[in-house]
PDB file of C-alpha atoms in Angstrom:
ATOM      1  CA  UNK A1420      -0.052   0.207  -0.333  1.00 93.00           C
ATOM      2  CA  UNK A1421       1.421   3.438  -1.052  1.00 95.00           C
ATOM      3  CA  UNK A1422       0.450   6.791   1.471  1.00 96.00           C
ATOM      4  CA  UNK A1423       1.990   9.402  -0.762  1.00 96.00           C
ATOM      5  CA  UNK A1424       1.950  13.306   0.417  1.00 96.00           C
ATOM      6  CA  UNK A1425       0.407  15.129  -2.734  1.00 94.00           C
ATOM      7  CA  UNK A1426       2.001  18.257  -2.448  1.00 95.00           C
ATOM      8  CA  UNK A1427       5.418  19.527  -2.046  1.00 95.00           C
ATOM      9  CA  UNK A1428       7.353  19.736   1.677  1.00 94.00           C
ATOM     10  CA  UNK A1429       7.147  23.636   0.788  1.00 95.00           C
ATOM     11  CA  UNK A1430       3.406  23.610   1.529  1.00 96.00           C
ATOM     12  CA  UNK A1431       3.097  21.299   4.453  1.00 98.00           C
ATOM     13  CA  UNK A1432       5.526  18.945   5.649  1.00 97.00           C
ATOM     14  CA  UNK A1433       3.777  15.530   6.977  1.00 96.00           C
ATOM     15  CA  UNK A1434       6.699  14.918   8.834  1.00 94.00           C
ATOM     16  CA  UNK A1435       6.971  17.142  11.187  1.00 95.00           C
ATOM     17  CA  UNK A1436       4.937  17.943  14.836  1.00 93.00           C
ATOM     18  CA  UNK A1437       2.257  20.601  14.300  1.00 95.00           C
ATOM     19  CA  UNK A1438       3.669  21.831  17.732  1.00 94.00           C
ATOM     20  CA  UNK A1439       6.492  23.971  16.881  1.00 94.00           C
ATOM     21  CA  UNK A1440       7.529  24.043  20.558  1.00 95.00           C
ATOM     22  CA  UNK A1441       7.895  20.145  20.005  1.00 93.00           C
ATOM     23  CA  UNK A1442       9.270  20.379  16.427  1.00 95.00           C
ATOM     24  CA  UNK A1443      13.197  21.165  16.348  1.00 94.00           C
ATOM     25  CA  UNK A1444      13.293  22.065  12.795  1.00 96.00           C
ATOM     26  CA  UNK A1445      10.931  24.788  14.050  1.00 96.00           C
ATOM     27  CA  UNK A1446      14.096  26.734  15.210  1.00 96.00           C
ATOM     28  CA  UNK A1447      15.331  26.779  11.551  1.00 96.00           C
ATOM     29  CA  UNK A1448      11.778  28.383  10.198  1.00 97.00           C
ATOM     30  CA  UNK A1449      11.413  24.818   8.955  1.00 97.00           C
ATOM     31  CA  UNK A1450       8.735  23.469  11.274  1.00 97.00           C
ATOM     32  CA  UNK A1451       5.508  22.478   9.576  1.00 98.00           C
ATOM     33  CA  UNK A1452       4.759  24.939   7.138  1.00 98.00           C
ATOM     34  CA  UNK A1453       8.240  26.418   6.100  1.00 98.00           C
ATOM     35  CA  UNK A1454       9.063  29.891   6.664  1.00 97.00           C
ATOM     36  CA  UNK A1455      12.663  29.464   5.335  1.00 97.00           C
ATOM     37  CA  UNK A1456      14.389  27.721   2.951  1.00 96.00           C
ATOM     38  CA  UNK A1457      16.585  25.069   2.804  1.00 94.00           C
ATOM     39  CA  UNK A1458      19.951  28.052   2.698  1.00 94.00           C
ATOM     40  CA  UNK A1459      17.791  30.078   5.444  1.00 94.00           C
ATOM     41  CA  UNK A1460      16.456  32.757   2.988  1.00 96.00           C
ATOM     42  CA  UNK A1461      12.865  33.435   3.869  1.00 96.00           C
ATOM     43  CA  UNK A1462      10.298  31.768   1.629  1.00 97.00           C
ATOM     44  CA  UNK A1463       7.477  33.351   3.102  1.00 96.00           C
ATOM     45  CA  UNK A1464       5.746  35.379   5.240  1.00 95.00           C
ATOM     46  CA  UNK A1465       4.629  33.435   8.764  1.00 94.00           C
ATOM     47  CA  UNK A1466       1.398  32.179   8.447  1.00 96.00           C
ATOM     48  CA  UNK A1467      -2.176  33.461  10.094  1.00 97.00           C
ATOM     49  CA  UNK A1468      -3.520  30.991  12.679  1.00 96.00           C
ATOM     50  CA  UNK A1469      -5.901  30.700  10.406  1.00 97.00           C
ATOM     51  CA  UNK A1470      -3.586  30.118   7.000  1.00 97.00           C
ATOM     52  CA  UNK A1471      -1.645  27.756   8.543  1.00 97.00           C
ATOM     53  CA  UNK A1472      -4.989  25.248  10.026  1.00 97.00           C
ATOM     54  CA  UNK A1473      -5.924  26.025   6.574  1.00 98.00           C
ATOM     55  CA  UNK A1474      -3.404  23.916   5.494  1.00 98.00           C
ATOM     56  CA  UNK A1475      -2.987  21.858   7.900  1.00 98.00           C
ATOM     57  CA  UNK A1476      -7.253  20.537   7.376  1.00 98.00           C
ATOM     58  CA  UNK A1477      -6.191  20.407   3.508  1.00 98.00           C
ATOM     59  CA  UNK A1478      -3.098  18.724   3.312  1.00 98.00           C
ATOM     60  CA  UNK A1479      -1.677  17.556   7.040  1.00 98.00           C
ATOM     61  CA  UNK A1480      -4.704  15.647   8.522  1.00 97.00           C
ATOM     62  CA  UNK A1481      -5.766  14.129   5.036  1.00 97.00           C
ATOM     63  CA  UNK A1482      -2.680  12.309   5.094  1.00 97.00           C
ATOM     64  CA  UNK A1483      -2.288  11.606   8.523  1.00 97.00           C
ATOM     65  CA  UNK A1484      -6.122   9.807   8.520  1.00 98.00           C
ATOM     66  CA  UNK A1485      -4.683   7.548   5.276  1.00 98.00           C
ATOM     67  CA  UNK A1486      -1.540   6.746   7.287  1.00 97.00           C
ATOM     68  CA  UNK A1487      -3.247   5.681  10.019  1.00 98.00           C
ATOM     69  CA  UNK A1488      -5.698   3.802   7.872  1.00 98.00           C
ATOM     70  CA  UNK A1489      -3.608   2.300   6.102  1.00 98.00           C
ATOM     71  CA  UNK A1490      -1.545   0.774   9.139  1.00 98.00           C
ATOM     72  CA  UNK A1491      -5.091  -0.825  11.017  1.00 98.00           C
ATOM     73  CA  UNK A1492      -5.911  -2.386   7.958  1.00 98.00           C
ATOM     74  CA  UNK A1493      -2.451  -3.626   7.900  1.00 97.00           C
ATOM     75  CA  UNK A1494      -2.726  -4.746  11.339  1.00 97.00           C
ATOM     76  CA  UNK A1495      -6.189  -6.407  10.806  1.00 97.00           C
ATOM     77  CA  UNK A1496      -5.306  -8.287   7.741  1.00 96.00           C
ATOM     78  CA  UNK A1497      -1.792  -9.289   9.207  1.00 94.00           C
ATOM     79  CA  UNK A1498      -1.172  -8.996  12.726  1.00 95.00           C
ATOM     80  CA  UNK A1499       1.671  -6.661  11.752  1.00 95.00           C
ATOM     81  CA  UNK A1500       2.673  -3.679   9.924  1.00 96.00           C
ATOM     82  CA  UNK A1501       5.953  -2.507   8.729  1.00 97.00           C
ATOM     83  CA  UNK A1502       6.176   1.121   7.196  1.00 97.00           C
ATOM     84  CA  UNK A1503       8.709   2.048   5.104  1.00 97.00           C
ATOM     85  CA  UNK A1504       9.366   5.892   5.375  1.00 96.00           C
ATOM     86  CA  UNK A1505      10.224   6.792   1.420  1.00 96.00           C
ATOM     87  CA  UNK A1506      12.821  10.196   0.813  1.00 96.00           C
ATOM     88  CA  UNK A1507      15.965  11.328  -0.865  1.00 97.00           C
ATOM     89  CA  UNK A1508      18.534  13.642  -0.005  1.00 97.00           C
ATOM     90  CA  UNK A1509      20.808  15.528  -2.149  1.00 97.00           C
ATOM     91  CA  UNK A1510      24.814  14.793  -3.098  1.00 97.00           C
ATOM     92  CA  UNK A1511      26.094  17.724  -0.907  1.00 97.00           C
ATOM     93  CA  UNK A1512      24.705  19.239   2.144  1.00 97.00           C
ATOM     94  CA  UNK A1513      22.109  21.827   1.939  1.00 96.00           C
ATOM     95  CA  UNK A1514      22.954  24.291   4.399  1.00 95.00           C
ATOM     96  CA  UNK A1515      20.026  23.587   6.782  1.00 95.00           C
ATOM     97  CA  UNK A1516      21.240  20.323   7.453  1.00 95.00           C
ATOM     98  CA  UNK A1517      22.880  19.042  10.794  1.00 93.00           C
ATOM     99  CA  UNK A1518      25.287  16.687   9.424  1.00 95.00           C
ATOM    100  CA  UNK A1519      27.810  18.470   6.804  1.00 96.00           C
ATOM    101  CA  UNK A1520      29.811  15.434   6.119  1.00 95.00           C
ATOM    102  CA  UNK A1521      30.698  15.533   2.729  1.00 95.00           C
ATOM    103  CA  UNK A1522      31.260  11.681   3.039  1.00 96.00           C
ATOM    104  CA  UNK A1523      27.636  10.747   2.601  1.00 98.00           C
ATOM    105  CA  UNK A1524      26.212   7.095   1.530  1.00 98.00           C
ATOM    106  CA  UNK A1525      24.174   6.342  -1.541  1.00 98.00           C
ATOM    107  CA  UNK A1526      21.422   5.132   1.287  1.00 98.00           C
ATOM    108  CA  UNK A1527      20.716   6.226   4.556  1.00 98.00           C
ATOM    109  CA  UNK A1528      17.946   3.649   6.705  1.00 98.00           C
ATOM    110  CA  UNK A1529      16.586   6.274   9.412  1.00 98.00           C
ATOM    111  CA  UNK A1530      15.400   3.939  12.666  1.00 98.00           C
ATOM    112  CA  UNK A1531      13.224   4.650  15.408  1.00 97.00           C
ATOM    113  CA  UNK A1532      14.469   3.393  19.035  1.00 96.00           C
ATOM    114  CA  UNK A1533      10.512   2.038  19.496  1.00 96.00           C
ATOM    115  CA  UNK A1534       9.838   1.216  16.653  1.00 97.00           C
ATOM    116  CA  UNK A1535      12.965  -0.574  14.107  1.00 98.00           C
ATOM    117  CA  UNK A1536      14.235  -3.591  16.074  1.00 97.00           C
ATOM    118  CA  UNK A1537      17.620  -4.530  15.693  1.00 97.00           C
ATOM    119  CA  UNK A1538      17.106  -7.533  12.859  1.00 97.00           C
ATOM    120  CA  UNK A1539      14.675  -5.285  10.588  1.00 97.00           C
ATOM    121  CA  UNK A1540      17.714  -2.450  10.577  1.00 98.00           C
ATOM    122  CA  UNK A1541      20.547  -5.441   9.399  1.00 97.00           C
ATOM    123  CA  UNK A1542      18.005  -6.242   7.399  1.00 98.00           C
ATOM    124  CA  UNK A1543      17.199  -3.349   5.629  1.00 98.00           C
ATOM    125  CA  UNK A1544      20.932  -2.468   5.078  1.00 98.00           C
ATOM    126  CA  UNK A1545      22.205  -5.810   4.239  1.00 98.00           C
ATOM    127  CA  UNK A1546      19.606  -5.964   1.172  1.00 98.00           C
ATOM    128  CA  UNK A1547      20.969  -2.523  -0.357  1.00 98.00           C
ATOM    129  CA  UNK A1548      24.468  -3.377   0.373  1.00 98.00           C
ATOM    130  CA  UNK A1549      23.710  -6.743  -1.363  1.00 97.00           C
ATOM    131  CA  UNK A1550      22.733  -4.410  -4.781  1.00 97.00           C
ATOM    132  CA  UNK A1551      25.750  -2.651  -4.724  1.00 97.00           C
ATOM    133  CA  UNK A1552      25.368   0.781  -2.636  1.00 98.00           C
ATOM    134  CA  UNK A1553      27.155   2.262   0.589  1.00 98.00           C
ATOM    135  CA  UNK A1554      24.617   2.363   3.424  1.00 98.00           C
ATOM    136  CA  UNK A1555      24.689   4.666   6.550  1.00 98.00           C
ATOM    137  CA  UNK A1556      22.224   4.110   9.426  1.00 98.00           C
ATOM    138  CA  UNK A1557      20.835   7.439  10.725  1.00 98.00           C
ATOM    139  CA  UNK A1558      23.458   9.639   8.755  1.00 97.00           C
ATOM    140  CA  UNK A1559      22.881  11.828   7.288  1.00 97.00           C
ATOM    141  CA  UNK A1560      19.104  11.351   8.671  1.00 96.00           C
ATOM    142  CA  UNK A1561      17.537   9.841  11.249  1.00 96.00           C
ATOM    143  CA  UNK A1562      14.157   8.430  12.505  1.00 95.00           C
ATOM    144  CA  UNK A1563      11.027   6.974  11.079  1.00 96.00           C
ATOM    145  CA  UNK A1564       7.259   7.572  10.437  1.00 95.00           C
ATOM    146  CA  UNK A1565       4.607   6.686  12.838  1.00 96.00           C
ATOM    147  CA  UNK A1566       1.258   7.373  12.996  1.00 95.00           C
ATOM    148  CA  UNK A1567       0.965   8.901  16.723  1.00 93.00           C
ATOM    149  CA  UNK A1568      -2.082   6.621  17.155  1.00 95.00           C
ATOM    150  CA  UNK A1569       0.391   4.227  17.355  1.00 97.00           C
ATOM    151  CA  UNK A1570       3.954   5.654  18.055  1.00 95.00           C
ATOM    152  CA  UNK A1571       5.657   4.266  21.408  1.00 95.00           C
ATOM    153  CA  UNK A1572       2.388   2.157  21.985  1.00 96.00           C
ATOM    154  CA  UNK A1573       1.921  -0.749  19.219  1.00 97.00           C
ATOM    155  CA  UNK A1574       5.465  -2.643  18.937  1.00 95.00           C
ATOM    156  CA  UNK A1575       3.381  -4.991  15.852  1.00 96.00           C
ATOM    157  CA  UNK A1576       4.076  -1.691  13.938  1.00 97.00           C
ATOM    158  CA  UNK A1577       7.314  -1.680  12.691  1.00 97.00           C
ATOM    159  CA  UNK A1578       8.926   1.328  10.623  1.00 98.00           C
ATOM    160  CA  UNK A1579      12.351   1.883   9.021  1.00 98.00           C
ATOM    161  CA  UNK A1580      12.928   5.147   7.141  1.00 98.00           C
ATOM    162  CA  UNK A1581      14.723   4.409   3.426  1.00 98.00           C
ATOM    163  CA  UNK A1582      16.745   7.716   1.605  1.00 98.00           C
ATOM    164  CA  UNK A1583      18.269   7.585  -1.826  1.00 98.00           C
ATOM    165  CA  UNK A1584      20.940   9.707  -2.451  1.00 98.00           C
ATOM    166  CA  UNK A1585      19.530  11.781  -5.446  1.00 98.00           C
ATOM    167  CA  UNK A1586      22.836  11.581  -7.364  1.00 98.00           C
ATOM    168  CA  UNK A1587      22.344   7.961  -7.889  1.00 98.00           C
ATOM    169  CA  UNK A1588      19.470   8.549 -10.428  1.00 98.00           C
ATOM    170  CA  UNK A1589      19.031  11.852 -11.379  1.00 98.00           C
ATOM    171  CA  UNK A1590      21.021  15.380 -12.590  1.00 98.00           C
ATOM    172  CA  UNK A1591      20.714  17.873  -9.348  1.00 97.00           C
ATOM    173  CA  UNK A1592      21.135  20.504 -11.181  1.00 96.00           C
ATOM    174  CA  UNK A1593      18.290  19.899 -14.217  1.00 97.00           C
ATOM    175  CA  UNK A1594      16.254  17.564 -12.131  1.00 95.00           C
ATOM    176  CA  UNK A1595      16.055  15.206 -15.275  1.00 98.00           C
ATOM    177  CA  UNK A1596      16.333  11.416 -14.806  1.00 98.00           C
ATOM    178  CA  UNK A1597      20.015  10.055 -15.455  1.00 98.00           C
ATOM    179  CA  UNK A1598      19.936   7.202 -17.913  1.00 98.00           C
ATOM    180  CA  UNK A1599      20.083   4.973 -15.092  1.00 97.00           C
ATOM    181  CA  UNK A1600      16.755   5.650 -14.057  1.00 98.00           C
ATOM    182  CA  UNK A1601      15.299   2.255 -14.608  1.00 98.00           C
ATOM    183  CA  UNK A1602      18.048   0.362 -13.066  1.00 97.00           C
ATOM    184  CA  UNK A1603      18.005   2.404 -10.392  1.00 98.00           C
ATOM    185  CA  UNK A1604      14.435   1.803  -9.523  1.00 97.00           C
ATOM    186  CA  UNK A1605      14.182  -1.422 -10.101  1.00 98.00           C
ATOM    187  CA  UNK A1606      17.365  -2.266  -7.661  1.00 97.00           C
ATOM    188  CA  UNK A1607      15.675  -0.147  -5.048  1.00 98.00           C
ATOM    189  CA  UNK A1608      12.423  -2.177  -5.367  1.00 97.00           C
ATOM    190  CA  UNK A1609      14.752  -5.456  -5.495  1.00 98.00           C
ATOM    191  CA  UNK A1610      15.788  -4.327  -1.797  1.00 98.00           C
ATOM    192  CA  UNK A1611      12.908  -3.898  -1.114  1.00 97.00           C
ATOM    193  CA  UNK A1612      10.998  -6.381  -1.339  1.00 97.00           C
ATOM    194  CA  UNK A1613      14.143  -7.942   0.269  1.00 97.00           C
ATOM    195  CA  UNK A1614      13.533  -6.676   3.038  1.00 97.00           C
ATOM    196  CA  UNK A1615       9.068  -7.296   3.069  1.00 95.00           C
ATOM    197  CA  UNK A1616      10.180 -10.816   2.613  1.00 95.00           C
ATOM    198  CA  UNK A1617      12.807 -10.097   6.175  1.00 94.00           C
ATOM    199  CA  UNK A1618       9.822  -9.131   7.733  1.00 92.00           C
ATOM    200  CA  UNK A1619       7.329 -11.375   7.097  1.00 88.00           C
ATOM    201  CA  UNK A1620       9.423 -14.398   7.712  1.00 84.00           C
ATOM    202  CA  UNK A1621      10.366 -12.956  11.158  1.00 80.00           C
ATOM    203  CA  UNK A1622       6.980 -12.110  12.164  1.00 72.00           C
ATOM    204  CA  UNK A1623       5.695 -15.960  10.933  1.00 64.00           C
ATOM    205  CA  UNK A1624       8.591 -17.116  13.188  1.00 57.00           C
ATOM    206  CA  UNK A1625      10.339 -18.768  10.695  1.00 45.00           C
TER     207      UNK A1625
END
């Protein structure tokens, strides 16, 4: 099941806390509604309370309802759920990023202390390494999205984040696909199939 956010994160970021007091990125102007760009320049004026709520109602809330529903359906059908939180990241760190190490992996696996058991992280790392990519855990980004209803409460919900370096598949200046785009897509799909198979085997007790 795919639950895709329908808009750019420059409109609303569905992976932020809605309360800026809880959201660390809000101090950089990149809370649930961005007011600054990745370079720290002004993006828009701070929204009024009404504007902010309108954006959350239109974009944020429906996405999280859909995500929560998908998890509920999976739990009802299978007794477990694996969430794969998919993203990409630039080859060179942007100014806002805390991790400025120029030696960036091809694939970043993000984990959550409550929802990413060590065996799941190991399966994910191995799946991508076996396909020829360098892999790092929680670097340059960390964490994995879990709906609030289940977060820290239901160990049947397991989650990883998979971040793919953009230079693997696109020209980062123009946004054009590289000739190897389809190959990279298939390799990612193969890795995710391996992760799913491994997680399923573990759930079945084999």
